[in-house]
Amino acid sequence: MTKANSVLDLMKETPLVRLKGRAASHPRAQLWGKLEFAMPGQMKDRAALQMVIDGEDSGALRPGGMIVESSSGTMAEGLTRVASLRGYRIKIVTDPRLDAGSVAKLRALGAEVVVVSESHPTGGWQQARLETLQDLLAQNPGAFWPRQYDSPSNPRAYYNSVAKELLRELGTNIAALVASVGSGGSLCGTARALRESIPNLRVVAVDAVGSVQFYQPQMSRLQSGHGNNLVATNLDYSVIDEVHWTSDGEAFNGARELARRDAIFAGGSSGATYVAASWAAEQFDPGQHVVALFPDRGERYAATIYSDEFMAEHRLTDIVAPPSPLTIRYGVDVAKTWSRAELPHHNGQYFAPNVTLSSDFASRLKAAG
Ligand SMILES: Cc1ncc(COP(=O)(O)O)c(C=O)c1O
């Protein structure tokens, strides 16, 4: 048992658990789940702590000051705990997708929670939240905005911790790292550090169908946590080899299967990651390891992912990922169901596809039917 001076000391050292993988998969490599949700809060505790420490060190966050951040829940929880234990006031801007239990928890932990009421016509909920956040910054001069989407402290938290924990437990025979992407901090920070010891590591990003992060047209979706209508500076394409997109039903039923098969009750981003990682473990040899990062617990999703009524109402009950994904062309084809694409790299350099116009996306969407 660990004796800690406060819960801040517990924001590290998450368990690593051997997984069976999906019933439809035939893993050859050893599949592992890194239970990032097994911290006082969830996966973003590590980033929250690092961003506050760096804010203090730089002088941007002054003693007794105010922290303001936009979050769909996980980062909010980490920041709120860190703020209350280190003596800061905190305002969290979120949107109506955050469940009532999480809002109550944030308020209990000491946050002021501001819920935006309308999604931005093009930038979605993220953009609406960022606009409200700008208003709060203007009203509270000197407030500290940790900026999870841009701050190097976010990936650095994972660079300094998760990779070390994995190398200590598994050594350098890790063939692939599979993780969902929202700000990109957890995947890219961990991958950068692992690559220093494992140059051939395969880095697999998991995104949601309808998210724009990997050159896909924006579409409405129910998945939250990972996926984005904006591209974060912390998403470092240069470290990523391939990306998978899953639809809402595939991700949610993936989470249900993770609960049934491996007794892990987690959120939709973990479900999507489980789908991609179970398949990835088929691609490598016995004796090699494939690691999946699981960001948050399932309780927040009792009324959605884990509700039969919700699944039926959204016609998701039978939308289960097939045994393997479709392989599509990056920046060309539109993913509508579980698909994967290789990111274009040449001589170690990443080349962004030449599609920037929204009209391009519209015609590709039309072509996809
Ligand atoms: C539930 C959940 N899954 C996945 C992610 C994506 O993690 P990252 O922002 O490190 O890319 C987040 C980020 O907050 C999250 O809350």
Coordinates of N, CA and C in Angstrom, one line a residue, residues 41 57 67 81 114 117 124 131 133 162 181 190 196 205 212 220 230 235 238 245-246 255 266 272 319 367:
G41 N -8.3 11.1 -10.0 CA -9.3 11.5 -11.0 C -9.3 10.5 -12.1
D57 N 6.1 27.8 -11.8 CA 7.5 28.0 -12.0 C 7.7 29.2 -12.9
I67 N -7.4 29.8 -11.8 CA -7.2 28.9 -13.0 C -8.5 28.9 -13.8
R81 N -8.7 19.2 -8.5 CA -8.1 18.7 -7.3 C -6.7 19.4 -7.1
V114 N -19.0 26.4 -15.5 CA -19.8 27.2 -16.4 C -20.1 26.3 -17.6
S117 N -24.3 27.0 -23.5 CA -25.6 26.4 -23.9 C -25.7 26.1 -25.3
G124 N -18.1 23.8 -33.3 CA -18.7 22.8 -32.4 C -18.6 23.3 -30.9
E131 N -14.7 30.3 -26.6 CA -15.2 31.7 -26.7 C -15.6 32.2 -25.3
L133 N -14.5 31.0 -22.5 CA -13.3 31.0 -21.7 C -12.6 32.4 -21.9
V162 N 4.5 8.1 -18.1 CA 3.9 6.9 -18.6 C 5.0 6.0 -19.3
V181 N -7.0 10.2 -29.1 CA -6.5 11.5 -29.2 C -7.6 12.6 -29.1
T190 N 3.9 10.2 -24.6 CA 4.3 8.9 -24.3 C 5.1 8.3 -25.5
E196 N 12.6 6.9 -28.0 CA 14.0 7.1 -27.7 C 14.6 5.8 -27.4
A205 N -2.8 6.0 -33.4 CA -3.7 7.0 -32.9 C -5.2 6.5 -33.1
V212 N -12.2 16.0 -36.9 CA -11.4 16.6 -38.0 C -9.9 16.4 -37.8
S220 N -21.5 15.1 -37.0 CA -21.9 15.0 -35.6 C -21.7 13.6 -35.1
L230 N -11.4 20.8 -33.6 CA -10.3 21.6 -33.9 C -9.0 20.7 -33.8
L235 N -1.1 17.9 -30.9 CA -1.2 16.7 -31.8 C 0.0 16.7 -32.7
S238 N 4.1 13.9 -36.5 CA 5.4 13.3 -36.8 C 5.7 12.0 -36.1
W245 N -10.2 5.2 -37.0 CA -11.4 5.9 -36.7 C -12.5 4.9 -36.4
T246 N -13.2 5.1 -35.3 CA -14.4 4.2 -35.0 C -15.7 5.0 -35.0
A255 N -16.5 -0.6 -25.7 CA -16.4 -0.4 -24.3 C -17.2 -1.5 -23.5
A266 N -15.0 1.0 -18.5 CA -14.4 2.3 -18.9 C -15.2 3.0 -19.9
A272 N -13.0 2.4 -28.0 CA -12.4 2.6 -29.3 C -11.0 2.1 -29.3
I319 N -24.4 -2.1 -33.8 CA -23.3 -1.6 -34.6 C -22.0 -2.0 -33.9
A367 N -19.0 11.9 -52.2 CA -18.5 10.7 -52.9 C -18.7 9.4 -52.1

